[in-house]
Amino acid sequence: MKVSWHVTVCLLVLGLGIPAMAQPVVIPRDEIVWAGGYWTLPGNWNPLGWGTAWGTFFMYEPLFAWVHDKVVGIIGESIAWVDPWTIEIKIRDAARWSDGKPITAEDVIYTFDYLYPRHWKNLGYDARRERSEALSEKVLRIYLKKEFPYSRVVWGALTGGTLILPKHIWTEIEAVHGFPYEWVYNNDWRPIKPEWRVASGMYFPTAATPEYEILMRNEEWWGKAVWGLPQPKYLGHRFFATNYAANVAFERGDLDWSGFYYPRIWEIATKPAGPFVNTWTMRKPPYFAHSSVVEIVFNHNIYPLNEPWLHHAIAYALNYRDISIVSVSGYVEQALVTRISPQSAEGAKLTDWDIVKSHQPYYDPEKAIAILEEYCFRHGGFWYTKDAPAVWRGTPVEDMLPDVPGRNVRLGPWTMIVPYGWTDSMMQTVLFQRDIGEIGIKVEPVFLEFGTYTAKFMAMDFQLMHFCMGGGGYDATFHGNYSWNYTGTPGQWTNFSGWYHPDFPGEPPSAQEFVALLDQLDITAEGTPEEKVLVSKLQEILAKEMPTLPVFYNAYWYSFSQMYWHNWPTLENPYLQPLAPWAVANPGAMQILVRSLKKGAQPIPADEYPWVPAF
Amino acid sequence: MWRRLVRDGQFLMALGVVGLIVGVGVLGPRFVRNPHAFVWLPNQPPSRQFLLGTDPFGRDVLARLVVGIRTSLLVGVYAGLIGVALGVTVGLVSGYMKGVAGETLNLLTNVVMVFPVLPVLIILAAIFERRSLVLVGTIIGVVSWPWAARCIRAQVLSLREREFVRLAKISGDRHVKIAFLEIMPYMLAYIVMVFVLMLGGAIGAEAGISMIGLGPTDAVSLGNLLFWAMVHEATRVGHWWTFLPPGLVLTLLTVFSLIMHKRMDQIFNPRLRTW
Amino acid sequence: MSPTPFWLFLRPEAKTVNDAAAEKVKVRGVLHGGVAFFAHPFVRFLVSRGTFYLLAIVAGFTMTFFIPRLMPGNPVDMMLRPAQPGLPGLAGGASPAVGRAADFARIRAALEEFFGLDKPLHQQYLVFWQRLFRGDLGPSFAFSMQPVAEIVGRALLFTLVLVVPVLLLSFYLGNYIGASAAISQRGVSSLVYYGSLFFAQMPFYWFAMILSFLLALKAGLFPFYGWHSPELLPNWSLSFLMNVAWHYALPFLALLIGSIGTWTVGMWSMMLYEMRSDYILYCQQLGFRKRTLKKYAKRNAMLPQYTGFNLVLSGLIGQTVITEVVFGWPGLGSLGYRAILSRDYPLLMGTFLVTVVVVLLGNFLMDILYGLIDPRIRTGYVERG
């Protein structure tokens, strides 16, 4: 097909001419803070939806934020217990929506009492609340049910990350869309109805593609009268398909606020962004704060996996330092036997160090074998228990060596499930296999598709499990974390080990005691001596029984580059706790961080703060 | 015909390379260290003690490469056998039987063949809990049999009209017997050729799904090695010894088995012979 | 606009007996023409191939329907996961504030009802097809519940922009190189042959990573990730388009080099085969110039190459998965990878569906093209199947 060259030239000219007339839209690099690490891609900015986009947490604001262990006001000005069953909250006078209307107590009540529970959030709060009352435009009181004095759950919900929504807009949205689920995942920021784009926050979404999300500063933000406008004009979040790409971007200075895993971070010193990169601990090991606990979970429905002496034996068999170095560049530290990280506010205050001193395990394979020898003996290459109960949780326990006295149950071989693709978890499981094998128990890692992995632990269909989704890090509370991990129906996204089982009371009795103590803690006021006693008792039970084996505190992936912005929180500048871009459970703190950033490059002097390798 | 093959220089060279790699895969594991053992410091570049250095766990990369070759070959063999078994059966029947049976089978072959393979592999691999070698090999075989079926069918179509088949039909032999006893021996060479092709393809396919993390979960294979290299960002940090050797071996294996296949094709099919 | 019934045009305005007869002949002529139309071998070929592909699409969609229901792990369970760092799930935090088991059961029941998971299988299947016809592929869990159809549509565009030029250019270049190499000297010829074989068989992901490492990281000649630099917002300006082109270069190159090899190898063999055929030898005896002979041989050698389009297209779709992931090109491959990682079943299924349709449609187009080119098909000489 011969196309005349005249036509070709005309097409070329047209083709190049039209684009040439449009102006490129460039965002100056020094006006934007680029973050990375949040997983959910932009699609809806609806805080009631499932999997909200990152920008939502800068678009709307919560009442309060947690800064270390203090409650700091965002929309709210103050919160206090009036009596054991009443909380009073005052909202800031200056707080206003973007359409000019003030943020009122009605908005808060509407959000907490109607919107959130309607969409399956804050249900614990909902169960404990009797009613709420607006005393004036800016003051409200919440009345609790008689059984829940000083309830931590309620306090936690009110001071937590609930984003306040405007009643006058959302009643309208619901009237139009009716049944909640249909609009719960519809984006209220898409051009459906511009009048509905009302929020109170500092940044509003401007552009979004599956590769990034960009927010632009709200110049009319009410908070400018209180704190001033944040310095970054834009806030952006980038999504990378591979860690490799994210880390290259970080090395080059394309990323300011990183929530990614960077192996051997001291090697970044030679890269372009090296002089500007820093971590929470100012370039010294372990570089990162504590995130959730990495633990080995024992399925308590299977004998002898429920036996505490087995848990302790394995605890002494693990070479914690070596596993940390090999699997995560030495970033992770061994977890306390009481589970909660001492970096968390409650952990710092309430950790019973006597219990830790007397019960904390360490790497000592000989001690592990000594523990085993007390309860077991070797036979044919395996350990067998000297004795065992006849029935455990309704299942008869089989005697595997009938001609030897006592009921003998073999230890292992067992399987340990772990999600395939979570490489540090996979590496750790392989290393567990190595170390537990050294004391004579065979453990086989089983790498499962994540869907299969969750299906299995929800059905309690496993023997051992590598688990790192149980919280316990720098923001953990004793009541919250212990409840999550050790109470409730086993497997259903809670109580993963099945140590406490509602169908088998008294198997073991320590679990029942533990749950009762937790319920008592819920209604014990904070800061009282009773609280300390209760928490110590809880820790003692946990240390003795060890229903799950806390191995490490996962590293909290918070690192940043000062190539364009400085004044990030660090150990030496701890105006905030470490915050990764995915810390969306505490959006107020993230907002405080962004409005504290100052424009301009500030390299960190290498002679004062050299990079110290972890190994 | 076979004699000519054995004397052909190119074929022998290709066979040599493939044979060497296969030999390393079959015999090598006996002479190298344990690929699962943690023998040294992690991330060490090649040295005299560890010819290909150590991986981020501190395991011997050369040992893992050798065992990986064996694993990949095993997967390839399983896939090839299944693919050929299915393909020959379907191809024979659809080629030999005229009418509805033959056409339906042919339709089935074409439908399965025209499917994009990788998404199917991904989904099949994601279903199963633990993916053993045999499972992965089976999945790949099940997805790639249409190729074999098509090749076989073409051959059968042409052989069907030959005299010896008519003779067998006249003498009253049953169709199945004719198909398998008369026609197949003529195609033995062709079947071997198809097997070689499928072997190469299967090894490549296994590496492909391993790279996305959907390969065998309990074995070291070449694709697995590449997966871990990618995950540990080997290119970014410059650990070429974990990254280049598996890819190189894969390429050599697939390229030279393809050359073998092509030479066999040319020798068995004289019209294609170029020199 | 309602269609006008065709017989209206045939209604005769019979004035005379002759006119009526003439009308009858006209009607019969049209009907005859209609039948003749369908009897034409090319049309028959189109219809048979079309039906075949339709069947294949239906089979593919049905498989897409069944597979997630066979997979372990209920998608609703995925959604109910508490919001943990790095995982999608119910925003609201991991805490007992979310409630006890009874609440979870209520939530699960409500979600299952919403997604239709509580209905019997055949009803779900019907709903599946209904939704497909409406273009509704469900919400994506990884994309904050944005409709899958939108996300996949955008990704499809990116993949086509990458794959179609690669297909066309590699075909042209590969055939050219293959033909030239075949008739050149033995040394060069075999070098080209083995070289192309090497590139054709090389694991494309490995090659993509090496290219990325050498040209992007080390030499810094090309960007290493994304389809445009993040500071430039997408619009139709020249500098933005140039920026995209610069990002486009590496994935394009990676796919191109791998694909050329396939064509080269095929063309080389076919060319040599043709050069030995009788008519070429005859023409050679007659004293034709080598260039003319090459032209004739090439035309005939190309014919079977067209059948390779199907294979190469399917292969390319597979190859783009890793290439797109490595270079951050937001096409179907990248999307599928992300869907696998986050276990986003609606997105995974949507991607698969669109991939199947693209490949099958592409194959159908190739078949039509081949039918147009090969005169034997047009005249019904060869029975394809």
XYZ file of N, CA and C in Angstrom, chain A residues 161-331:
513
model
N -8.238 6.507 65.145
C -8.178 7.068 63.799
C -9.504 7.280 63.110
N -10.586 7.392 63.845
C -11.880 7.591 63.186
C -11.917 8.960 62.534
N -12.140 8.977 61.229
C -12.163 10.242 60.492
C -13.563 10.840 60.564
N -13.626 12.088 60.931
C -14.922 12.727 61.121
C -15.476 13.186 59.777
N -16.776 12.890 59.580
C -17.411 13.215 58.294
C -18.557 14.188 58.509
N -18.841 15.031 57.507
C -19.888 16.046 57.676
C -21.294 15.451 57.590
N -22.056 15.707 58.615
C -23.391 15.118 58.651
C -24.253 15.660 57.526
N -24.184 16.956 57.286
C -25.103 17.556 56.315
C -24.875 17.017 54.901
N -23.668 16.563 54.616
C -23.403 16.006 53.290
C -23.767 14.534 53.238
N -23.366 13.785 54.258
C -23.521 12.347 54.174
C -24.939 11.871 54.379
N -25.758 12.634 55.076
C -27.178 12.267 55.137
C -27.750 12.382 53.721
N -27.297 13.394 53.001
C -27.754 13.566 51.621
C -27.288 12.400 50.745
N -26.003 12.034 50.884
C -25.466 10.928 50.081
C -26.267 9.664 50.339
N -26.567 9.409 51.599
C -27.268 8.175 51.888
C -28.699 8.230 51.383
N -29.298 9.395 51.465
C -30.673 9.510 50.957
C -30.711 9.184 49.467
N -29.678 9.613 48.744
C -29.665 9.367 47.302
C -29.321 7.920 46.985
N -28.313 7.367 47.677
C -27.811 6.051 47.289
C -28.396 4.901 48.081
N -29.087 5.180 49.155
C -29.793 4.114 49.847
C -28.896 3.087 50.494
N -29.059 1.846 50.067
C -28.364 0.723 50.669
C -26.854 0.985 50.711
N -26.264 0.836 51.858
C -24.888 1.324 52.038
C -23.841 0.713 51.112
N -23.914 -0.578 50.835
C -22.773 -1.155 50.137
C -22.589 -0.617 48.734
N -23.655 -0.222 48.120
C -23.489 0.248 46.751
C -22.691 1.526 46.679
N -22.855 2.372 47.678
C -22.066 3.597 47.580
C -20.833 3.566 48.466
N -20.729 2.556 49.299
C -19.559 2.466 50.140
C -18.308 2.334 49.295
N -18.410 1.703 48.154
C -17.202 1.661 47.350
C -17.260 2.586 46.147
N -18.185 3.474 46.169
C -18.154 4.489 45.128
C -17.429 5.713 45.639
N -16.685 6.270 44.791
C -15.799 7.348 45.156
C -16.570 8.644 45.268
N -16.518 9.290 46.386
C -17.233 10.554 46.499
C -16.420 11.713 45.960
N -15.203 11.469 45.533
C -14.395 12.542 44.975
C -14.327 12.479 43.474
N -15.008 11.518 42.867
C -15.034 11.519 41.413
C -16.103 12.509 40.983
N -16.078 12.957 39.753
C -17.065 13.973 39.381
C -18.494 13.434 39.329
N -18.991 13.038 40.468
C -20.386 12.678 40.541
C -21.173 13.924 40.936
N -20.785 14.476 42.086
C -21.466 15.693 42.518
C -20.452 16.573 43.241
N -19.974 17.605 42.618
C -18.936 18.436 43.242
C -19.353 18.988 44.608
N -20.643 19.171 44.822
C -21.089 19.731 46.106
C -20.831 18.763 47.239
N -20.596 17.487 46.914
C -20.356 16.522 47.959
C -18.900 16.457 48.382
N -18.041 17.195 47.657
C -16.624 17.125 47.999
C -16.331 18.075 49.146
N -16.759 17.640 50.318
C -16.559 18.486 51.497
C -15.755 17.699 52.506
N -14.634 18.265 52.915
C -13.809 17.615 53.929
C -13.144 18.702 54.736
N -12.383 18.286 55.758
C -11.804 19.306 56.618
C -10.294 19.354 56.550
N -9.683 18.477 55.790
C -8.241 18.270 55.900
C -7.378 19.236 55.116
N -6.044 18.990 55.215
C -5.065 19.905 54.650
C -4.821 19.672 53.175
N -5.122 18.460 52.694
C -4.803 18.143 51.307
C -6.006 17.507 50.635
N -6.212 17.822 49.381
C -7.286 17.205 48.614
C -6.692 16.518 47.397
N -7.279 15.378 46.981
C -6.711 14.660 45.832
C -6.808 15.486 44.557
N -5.721 15.460 43.815
C -5.651 16.224 42.575
C -5.523 15.317 41.378
N -4.649 14.339 41.478
C -4.420 13.446 40.348
C -4.151 12.060 40.897
N -4.624 11.085 40.174
C -4.360 9.710 40.596
C -4.321 8.799 39.396
N -3.310 7.950 39.352
C -3.230 6.889 38.355
C -2.857 5.644 39.141
N -2.900 4.480 38.546
C -2.455 3.313 39.302
C -0.981 3.352 39.692
N -0.255 4.382 39.243
C 1.149 4.453 39.623
C 1.395 5.422 40.754
N 0.539 6.420 40.890
C 0.743 7.374 41.970
C -0.540 8.104 42.297
N -0.454 8.845 43.388
C -1.583 9.634 43.858
C -0.992 10.973 44.268
N -1.587 12.065 43.833
C -1.047 13.382 44.211
C -2.142 14.205 44.868
N -1.795 14.814 45.982
C -2.746 15.656 46.700
C -2.234 17.086 46.699
N -3.150 18.031 46.659
C -2.745 19.429 46.643
C -3.209 20.093 47.923
N -2.415 21.017 48.392
C -2.712 21.679 49.663
C -3.999 22.482 49.582
N -4.767 22.385 50.657
C -6.002 23.142 50.768
C -5.658 24.505 51.352
N -5.662 25.524 50.516
C -5.215 26.846 50.969
C -6.156 27.465 51.987
N -7.390 26.949 52.040
C -8.363 27.513 52.995
C -8.502 26.657 54.224
N -7.522 25.817 54.487
C -7.632 24.904 55.615
C -7.840 25.662 56.921
N -8.787 25.214 57.740
C -9.102 25.915 58.981
C -7.896 25.907 59.930
N -7.074 24.892 59.814
C -5.964 24.746 60.750
C -4.887 25.798 60.582
N -4.967 26.613 59.505
C -3.891 27.565 59.316
C -3.922 28.646 60.387
N -5.115 28.844 60.972
C -5.189 29.804 62.072
C -4.546 29.239 63.323
N -4.490 27.921 63.445
C -3.966 27.296 64.659
C -2.482 26.932 64.509
N -2.136 26.264 63.407
C -0.758 25.798 63.211
C -0.080 26.401 62.004
N -0.793 27.096 61.159
C -0.234 27.570 59.897
C -0.391 26.493 58.837
N -0.292 26.919 57.592
C -0.419 25.952 56.510
C 0.823 25.061 56.452
N 0.666 23.789 56.060
C 1.859 22.940 55.896
C 2.717 23.468 54.752
N 4.026 23.275 54.861
C 4.910 23.819 53.840
C 4.840 23.095 52.497
N 4.739 21.755 52.475
C 4.674 21.110 51.157
C 3.396 21.506 50.432
N 3.564 21.973 49.215
C 2.383 22.359 48.451
C 1.656 21.126 47.937
N 2.432 20.054 47.667
C 1.844 18.818 47.170
C 2.291 17.667 48.040
N 1.467 16.636 48.048
C 1.804 15.412 48.765
C 1.554 14.281 47.784
N 2.538 13.444 47.597
C 2.363 12.395 46.607
C 2.700 11.030 47.174
N 2.120 9.989 46.601
C 2.428 8.625 47.005
C 2.655 7.804 45.753
N 3.775 7.108 45.697
C 4.081 6.305 44.515
C 3.932 4.833 44.825
N 3.491 4.093 43.810
C 3.332 2.654 43.947
C 4.331 1.946 43.062
N 5.009 0.960 43.619
C 5.981 0.199 42.848
C 5.577 -1.260 42.868
N 5.778 -1.933 41.732
C 5.408 -3.346 41.694
C 6.455 -4.216 42.368
N 7.691 -3.738 42.405
C 8.740 -4.550 43.019
C 9.515 -3.700 44.014
N 10.067 -4.368 44.998
C 10.905 -3.706 45.989
C 12.113 -3.079 45.321
N 12.576 -3.762 44.313
C 13.750 -3.333 43.549
C 13.554 -1.915 43.021
N 12.405 -1.694 42.379
C 12.153 -0.373 41.809
C 12.028 0.677 42.913
N 11.359 0.309 44.002
C 11.184 1.263 45.099
C 12.534 1.669 45.676
N 13.399 0.691 45.843
C 14.693 0.998 46.444
C 15.590 1.798 45.512
N 15.500 1.535 44.208
C 16.280 2.363 43.277
C 15.793 3.799 43.354
N 14.471 3.964 43.434
C 13.935 5.325 43.536
C 14.442 6.003 44.804
N 14.465 5.267 45.901
C 14.920 5.830 47.170
C 16.387 6.226 47.083
N 17.186 5.369 46.455
C 18.618 5.642 46.317
C 18.879 6.909 45.544
N 18.029 7.166 44.575
C 18.263 8.317 43.708
C 17.658 9.592 44.252
N 16.925 9.480 45.354
C 16.303 10.673 45.908
C 14.939 10.973 45.321
N 14.339 9.994 44.620
C 13.007 10.223 44.075
C 11.936 10.000 45.121
N 12.319 9.449 46.253
C 11.360 9.133 47.306
C 11.824 9.825 48.579
N 10.916 10.568 49.244
C 11.316 11.242 50.478
C 10.989 10.416 51.711
N 9.816 9.787 51.708
C 9.299 9.111 52.895
C 9.066 7.655 52.511
N 9.960 6.766 52.943
C 9.893 5.393 52.453
C 9.378 4.422 53.494
N 8.460 3.563 53.092
C 7.959 2.508 53.968
C 8.356 1.144 53.433
N 9.460 1.074 52.695
C 9.894 -0.180 52.084
C 11.069 -0.789 52.812
N 11.278 -2.064 52.549
C 12.400 -2.788 53.123
C 13.619 -2.561 52.250
N 14.649 -1.975 52.786
C 15.885 -1.759 52.051
C 16.956 -2.616 52.700
N 17.393 -3.685 52.012
C 18.388 -4.564 52.647
C 19.731 -3.870 52.822
N 20.364 -4.101 53.940
C 21.695 -3.561 54.233
C 21.734 -2.056 53.968
N 20.941 -1.357 54.732
C 20.720 0.058 54.435
C 21.987 0.884 54.546
N 22.979 0.385 55.254
C 24.217 1.170 55.336
C 24.903 1.288 53.988
N 24.542 0.417 53.038
C 25.151 0.499 51.715
C 24.657 1.701 50.915
N 23.653 2.394 51.430
C 23.114 3.524 50.661
C 24.051 4.725 50.736
N 25.049 4.633 51.602
C 25.960 5.770 51.764
C 26.615 6.186 50.459
N 26.849 5.221 49.556
C 27.536 5.536 48.312
C 26.597 5.978 47.208
N 25.307 5.934 47.459
C 24.369 6.285 46.393
C 24.058 7.779 46.438
N 23.439 8.310 45.367
C 23.188 9.756 45.317
C 22.431 10.309 46.527
N 21.468 9.540 47.039
C 20.694 10.071 48.163
C 21.367 9.804 49.501
N 22.467 9.056 49.458
C 23.122 8.624 50.694
C 23.310 9.676 51.760
N 23.901 10.830 51.435
C 24.145 11.837 52.482
C 22.862 12.370 53.107
N 21.718 12.161 52.453
C 20.486 12.740 52.972
C 19.598 11.736 53.680
N 19.940 10.432 53.554
C 19.054 9.398 54.079
C 19.318 9.178 55.561
N 18.235 8.941 56.285
C 18.373 8.688 57.715
C 17.266 7.754 58.176
N 17.442 7.156 59.329
C 16.399 6.307 59.905
C 16.110 6.777 61.327
N 15.224 6.084 61.991
C 14.816 6.498 63.334
C 15.985 6.563 64.308
N 16.885 5.565 64.198
C 17.968 5.524 65.173
C 19.225 6.229 64.694
N 19.046 7.156 63.743
C 20.180 7.945 63.275
C 21.314 7.064 62.761
N 20.997 6.179 61.851
C 21.978 5.399 61.114
C 22.713 4.359 61.943
N 22.236 4.103 63.159
C 22.885 3.063 63.962
C 21.962 1.855 64.037
N 22.514 0.647 64.164
C 21.625 -0.505 64.282
C 20.725 -0.348 65.487
N 19.513 -0.870 65.528
C 18.869 -1.591 64.434
C 18.143 -0.714 63.423
N 18.397 0.546 63.362
C 17.876 1.480 62.359
C 16.383 1.712 62.430
N 15.619 0.681 62.750
C 14.172 0.812 62.691
C 13.555 0.527 64.045
N 12.395 1.126 64.265
C 11.672 0.879 65.511
C 10.952 -0.456 65.418
N 10.234 -0.797 66.474
C 9.564 -2.086 66.528
C 8.196 -2.032 65.886
N 7.953 -2.983 65.027
C 6.634 -3.134 64.423
C 6.039 -4.415 64.993
N 5.156 -5.087 64.293
C 4.475 -6.218 64.934
C 5.414 -7.375 65.245
N 4.913 -8.233 66.121
C 5.707 -9.346 66.591
C 5.738 -10.451 65.541
N 6.921 -10.986 65.294
C 7.067 -12.188 64.468
C 7.039 -13.351 65.446
N 6.097 -14.256 65.260
C 5.984 -15.311 66.266
C 5.755 -16.672 65.643
N 6.075 -17.705 66.425
C 5.735 -19.078 66.049
C 4.468 -19.415 66.824
N 3.439 -19.776 66.071
C 2.148 -20.075 66.699
C 1.980 -21.583 66.788
N 1.629 -22.068 67.963
C 1.375 -23.499 68.162
C -0.124 -23.741 68.158
N -0.546 -24.732 67.439
C -1.972 -25.053 67.399
C -2.338 -25.845 68.644
N -3.025 -25.177 69.583
C -3.302 -25.815 70.865
C -4.342 -26.908 70.795
N -4.931 -27.132 69.614
C -5.862 -28.255 69.520
C -5.146 -29.581 69.396
N -3.834 -29.531 69.137
C -3.075 -30.762 68.910
C -2.134 -30.997 70.072
N -2.237 -32.195 70.637
C -1.272 -32.553 71.667
C -0.024 -33.055 70.954
N 1.199 -32.822 71.323
C 1.682 -32.059 72.483
C 2.030 -30.600 72.200
N 1.488 -30.047 71.088
C 1.849 -28.672 70.757
C 1.355 -27.672 71.804
N 0.464 -28.107 72.663
C -0.045 -27.188 73.668
C 0.839 -27.124 74.908
N 1.802 -28.019 75.019
C 2.577 -28.100 76.257
C 3.569 -26.947 76.380
N 3.516 -26.176 77.491
C 4.430 -25.033 77.644
C 5.897 -25.432 77.620
N 6.248 -26.622 78.118
C 7.680 -26.957 78.153
C 8.223 -27.089 76.716
N 7.372 -27.520 75.801
C 7.788 -27.595 74.404
C 8.077 -26.201 73.865
N 7.181 -25.264 74.202
C 7.374 -23.898 73.745
C 8.692 -23.340 74.266
N 8.962 -23.617 75.559
C 10.199 -23.083 76.124
C 11.414 -23.733 75.494
N 11.347 -25.032 75.249
C 12.494 -25.712 74.645
C 12.819 -25.089 73.287
N 11.782 -24.893 72.484
C 12.027 -24.297 71.164
C 12.558 -22.879 71.309
N 12.051 -22.163 72.323
C 12.504 -20.781 72.505
C 14.000 -20.718 72.752
N 14.551 -21.714 73.468
C 15.988 -21.699 73.730
C 16.802 -22.230 72.561
N 16.135 -22.819 71.576
C 16.867 -23.416 70.454
C 17.174 -22.433 69.341
N 16.460 -21.314 69.305
C 16.602 -20.405 68.165
C 17.800 -19.485 68.319
N 18.561 -19.370 67.265
C 19.716 -18.476 67.242
C 19.244 -17.110 66.729
N 18.738 -16.315 67.649
C 18.033 -15.090 67.271
C 18.897 -14.144 66.450
N 20.119 -13.961 66.887
C 20.981 -12.985 66.215
C 21.269 -13.417 64.779
N 21.589 -14.695 64.627
C 21.932 -15.177 63.294
C 20.728 -15.090 62.355
N 19.559 -15.475 62.860
C 18.369 -15.409 62.019
C 18.088 -13.961 61.612
N 18.291 -13.050 62.543
C 18.051 -11.640 62.226
C 18.999 -11.170 61.125
N 20.263 -11.545 61.245
C 21.244 -11.089 60.261
C 20.944 -11.662 58.891
N 20.659 -12.960 58.849
C 20.500 -13.598 57.552
C 19.189 -13.194 56.892
N 18.107 -13.111 57.674
C 16.817 -12.886 57.010
C 16.492 -11.409 56.792
N 16.915 -10.542 57.691
C 16.547 -9.131 57.515
C 17.702 -8.180 57.767
N 18.888 -8.532 57.321
C 20.042 -7.643 57.456
C 20.269 -7.186 58.883
N 19.862 -7.979 59.851
C 20.118 -7.618 61.243
C 19.225 -6.534 61.794
N 18.131 -6.239 61.115
C 17.289 -5.140 61.561
C 16.427 -5.482 62.765
